[in-house]
C-alpha cells in the first residue's frame, strides 16, 4: 500500500522481490577489529578509565553548562528553575558521550511537576546513526514506537498512553516542527542524529507556553547540540546490511575572532535498500547553528536545516494479507503493461527547510524577554501508480471526455503516475516576558502562526518500461479544454493566535512550588477545492479553546520530589480531508466528504514521585478524560484498488494507569535501566457508524496495550562499551469493537564498540557495531489505522454493520550496521 500525504493509498498485488543486501562480512570485519584492538586495551585502559571516572564524579551536568533560568530554548514556567534542560557543548569523547546520565543516557534528572522522561547523548551516540527520533525513544515509559524498518529511516508512527503521533506536540529548539494541518512530525527531516543533543518526552501534557494546538497526548522536545568553543569537527562513516551507507561531517568554527560568535555546519548523505520488497531511498541533509552569548542570560541563535529524502514506501497489509503473505506483501519488482503496483511508480519525496532564531534577553535583574521567530517550508511531491480510463474517466463530478491516452491495456485503461506536489509554508513568532522575584515567577506570552498549503495533484502517463513519459515537472494529462485532470486542487490557509499566562509561587525556601496557568488558542481555518462540482467549494471553521492548568511540587529532600497536576489540552481536527471533498477519476461523486469538525479536548490529572542520586526512580499515576477523540481509518473505494483515509470522531475516552522508571548511575562501568507502564483505556460512547451505532461503550480503546516495558544495560569503561535493550509490547486491539487485535511482541537491540585514545589528529576514534532486532522477530508492530469493526456486527438499533479490516505496520527485521567515527 502506498499512502500519500493526505491518506490516499493504493493496494497492490503481491510479488516477492529478492532484497539486495550488503554482505554480513562488514559485521564480521567489525568484530574482528574490535577483538584485534584488545592489544591496545591494556596500554590505554588506565588513562581512559581515570578520565571516565573523573567525568562520572563531576557535579556538572552532561553538557557542562546549566540551562539558563529564563527559558533557554523552550520557555516553560514549569522548568524556570530546573537544571534538566541541557545542551551538549562539550563532552569526554568526540561523539558527545560523557557517561554522566543515569541508565546509560535513558534517565536524565527531571524536576518538572509532571511525568517526564528523556534521552541524552550518552544514549543517542550509541544507537544507529540512521535512526530518527521515533526510533530512539522507544524504551521510555508509555512510549510504543511502530518500527517500520530496522534502520529507523522511515515511519513516524507511535503512541503514548494510547495517543498516536498526531496527538503529540513536537518541538525542535522550542519551535513547532510537525505539519500544522495533519500533525505528521517527519522527525527524520529535522536534524541528523549526530547533532541531536537530547530528547524529552512529556507524557500526557504540553508546556503552558508551548506553541502547540494538538498536544492532547503530550509533548516531545528535541534539542540540538550547541557549537563548540573550539574549532574542530566530527566525522562518521556507516555501512551495513540492506546496502546501507551514511556519511556525516560536522565542521566547528570555534569562537570567531573575539566576536563571541561560534557555530557549526554539517552535511550528511545516506542511501539504503528496502529491507523487504524492492526499492530503497536516498537522503541529503544539512544542519547549521550559530550562537552569540553575552552578559547574564543574553543569547541569539540562528538555526538552519535542509532535508531532501526520496524513498519507496512500504506496503501495509490487512490481517488477512499478513496471515497469507507475511513479509512478502510488497510492491512488484518488475514492470508489466498495466501494472500500477510497480515499485518505481510509488515513492515518497519529502523536502523540508527550517529557519529559526530563538533569542533570550535580560532586560533587568527581574525581567527577561524571549523571542523565537521561525519559518518552515515543507514540500513534495508524493507519487503513486494508478490506472485510469482514457474514455470513461471523471473530472470532479463531470465526465473528463476522451483523454487520448496511448499504451492502453486490453480493458481500455492506461497506467499513470499520480503526482501530488504539495507545498506548505509556515511562519510564526513565539514571544514571552518572564518577571521573577524571590518568591514568584510570572510569564506572559503570545504566539502567532500562519500556514498556507497548496496542492494540485495530476497524472502523468507511463511508457512501456513504467517510467513517467514527461517527468514530474512537465505537462500532465489534461482534459479537452486544457485544464489539468486532477482529483483535488486545494488551497488551505490557517492563522492561529495564542495567549498564555502562568504564575509560579516559590514557598518554604523554594521547596514548594505552585503554578497556575491559562492558555487560550484562537484558530482560523479555511480551505477551497477548485475541482468542478466540489461542494462545498469553500469550507471554513474557527476555534476558540481555553485551557487552564495547575501544578504543584514539593521537595521532600534535595533528592526526592512529589508532584500533582491538573491539565487540559485541545487538538483541532487533523488533515485536509476534514474540510474538503476529494475526488478520483474512477468516480463521478466525491470519494471523501468533509468530516467532523469538532476539536478534541483532554482533561488530565497526575500524581507522582521521583528520586535522583546514585539510584534514580520515578513513578506516576495518571487519569485522562477525552472528548471528541479522533482516530484515522482507511477503506477501499468501490471498484478500485485505492484506500482512502478519514478522521473518525469516536466520542469520549477514559485512560488511567501508572508508569515507572528505575536506573543506576555508573556502577563498575555498568548502568542499568528499567521502565514499564500499565494502561487501562476504554471507549465511553457507542460509535456512530452511519445508519446505526456500534455498541462500543466500555470496550478497550484501540492501540492501547495494557502492559509495556523495557530493560536496558550499558557498559562503558572508556575504551570498550556496549548497550543492550529489550522491549515488550502487550496485545493491542485494533477495532472499536475489540474483534481484531495484534499479538504482543518482544524486540531487542545491541551495541558493541571500541574507543581509542588518539590516532594522529583524530580524537577518540571509535568503531561501533549496532545490531537491530537481534532475533529477526517476525511481527506486526502496530496498526496504521483503526476501524469500528472487523466482522459484521449487529448495531444498537438492529441493523447489520459491515466489517472492515484495519491496516497494519510490519515490524522491521534484522540489521547490522558498522560505524567508524572520530572527533578532530
Tab-separated table of N, CA and C in Angstrom, residues 337-338 386-394 401-416 461 477 485 585-586:
chain	number	residue	atom	x	y	z
A	337	UNK	N	2.942	-4.205	-18.555
A	337	UNK	CA	1.948	-3.252	-19.020
A	337	UNK	C	0.693	-3.290	-18.141
A	338	UNK	N	0.300	-2.123	-17.655
A	338	UNK	CA	-0.887	-2.029	-16.810
A	338	UNK	C	-0.632	-2.233	-15.334
A	386	UNK	N	-1.394	4.559	-10.722
A	386	UNK	CA	-2.843	4.431	-10.800
A	386	UNK	C	-3.256	4.229	-12.248
A	387	UNK	N	-4.154	3.286	-12.483
A	387	UNK	CA	-4.717	3.065	-13.811
A	387	UNK	C	-5.985	3.889	-13.981
A	388	UNK	N	-6.070	4.619	-15.097
A	388	UNK	CA	-7.271	5.414	-15.364
A	388	UNK	C	-7.758	5.123	-16.782
A	389	UNK	N	-9.034	5.355	-16.996
A	389	UNK	CA	-9.657	5.090	-18.284
A	389	UNK	C	-9.463	6.278	-19.223
A	390	UNK	N	-9.145	6.003	-20.471
A	390	UNK	CA	-8.972	7.087	-21.438
A	390	UNK	C	-10.304	7.699	-21.842
A	391	UNK	N	-11.369	6.881	-21.866
A	391	UNK	CA	-12.648	7.377	-22.368
A	391	UNK	C	-13.699	7.549	-21.290
A	392	UNK	N	-13.533	6.923	-20.131
A	392	UNK	CA	-14.598	6.926	-19.125
A	392	UNK	C	-14.141	7.435	-17.766
A	393	UNK	N	-13.271	8.397	-17.773
A	393	UNK	CA	-12.819	8.990	-16.513
A	393	UNK	C	-13.659	10.228	-16.190
A	394	UNK	N	-13.531	10.672	-14.938
A	394	UNK	CA	-14.288	11.828	-14.467
A	394	UNK	C	-13.338	12.914	-13.986
A	401	UNK	N	-14.165	13.351	-20.614
A	401	UNK	CA	-14.052	13.276	-22.063
A	401	UNK	C	-12.938	12.330	-22.467
A	402	UNK	N	-12.663	12.279	-23.758
A	402	UNK	CA	-11.605	11.406	-24.269
A	402	UNK	C	-10.246	12.019	-23.954
A	403	UNK	N	-9.454	11.299	-23.173
A	403	UNK	CA	-8.145	11.805	-22.765
A	403	UNK	C	-7.053	11.480	-23.773
A	404	UNK	N	-7.399	10.666	-24.822
A	404	UNK	CA	-6.461	10.343	-25.897
A	404	UNK	C	-5.159	9.752	-25.364
A	405	UNK	N	-5.291	8.796	-24.461
A	405	UNK	CA	-4.112	8.166	-23.891
A	405	UNK	C	-3.669	6.992	-24.754
A	406	UNK	N	-2.376	6.834	-24.870
A	406	UNK	CA	-1.807	5.716	-25.625
A	406	UNK	C	-1.367	4.628	-24.660
A	407	UNK	N	-0.838	3.548	-25.212
A	407	UNK	CA	-0.281	2.468	-24.403
A	407	UNK	C	-1.338	1.885	-23.462
A	408	UNK	N	-2.550	1.687	-23.996
A	408	UNK	CA	-3.641	1.200	-23.171
A	408	UNK	C	-3.554	-0.297	-22.962
A	409	UNK	N	-4.117	-0.756	-21.843
A	409	UNK	CA	-4.262	-2.183	-21.614
A	409	UNK	C	-5.517	-2.654	-22.335
A	410	UNK	N	-5.800	-3.947	-22.251
A	410	UNK	CA	-6.908	-4.520	-23.026
A	410	UNK	C	-8.264	-4.005	-22.568
A	411	UNK	N	-8.366	-3.555	-21.336
A	411	UNK	CA	-9.660	-3.095	-20.845
A	411	UNK	C	-9.827	-1.590	-20.978
A	412	UNK	N	-9.001	-0.937	-21.789
A	412	UNK	CA	-9.137	0.490	-22.026
A	412	UNK	C	-8.541	1.377	-20.963
A	413	UNK	N	-7.744	0.802	-20.068
A	413	UNK	CA	-7.117	1.568	-19.005
A	413	UNK	C	-5.661	1.882	-19.374
A	414	UNK	N	-5.179	3.003	-18.871
A	414	UNK	CA	-3.784	3.396	-19.076
A	414	UNK	C	-3.118	3.550	-17.711
A	415	UNK	N	-1.872	3.117	-17.639
A	415	UNK	CA	-1.127	3.245	-16.388
A	415	UNK	C	-0.520	4.633	-16.297
A	416	UNK	N	-0.737	5.270	-15.149
A	416	UNK	CA	-0.208	6.617	-14.931
A	416	UNK	C	0.540	6.659	-13.603
A	461	UNK	N	1.237	9.918	-17.811
A	461	UNK	CA	1.201	8.574	-18.365
A	461	UNK	C	2.598	7.964	-18.394
A	477	UNK	N	-1.476	14.982	-17.806
A	477	UNK	CA	-2.667	14.693	-18.596
A	477	UNK	C	-3.697	15.803	-18.403
A	485	UNK	N	-6.193	17.355	-15.464
A	485	UNK	CA	-7.019	16.350	-14.811
A	485	UNK	C	-6.484	16.132	-13.394
A	585	UNK	N	-10.627	9.912	-10.599
A	585	UNK	CA	-11.113	9.772	-11.979
A	585	UNK	C	-12.046	8.594	-12.190
A	586	UNK	N	-12.089	7.638	-11.260
A	586	UNK	CA	-12.941	6.465	-11.425
A	586	UNK	C	-14.363	6.699	-10.957
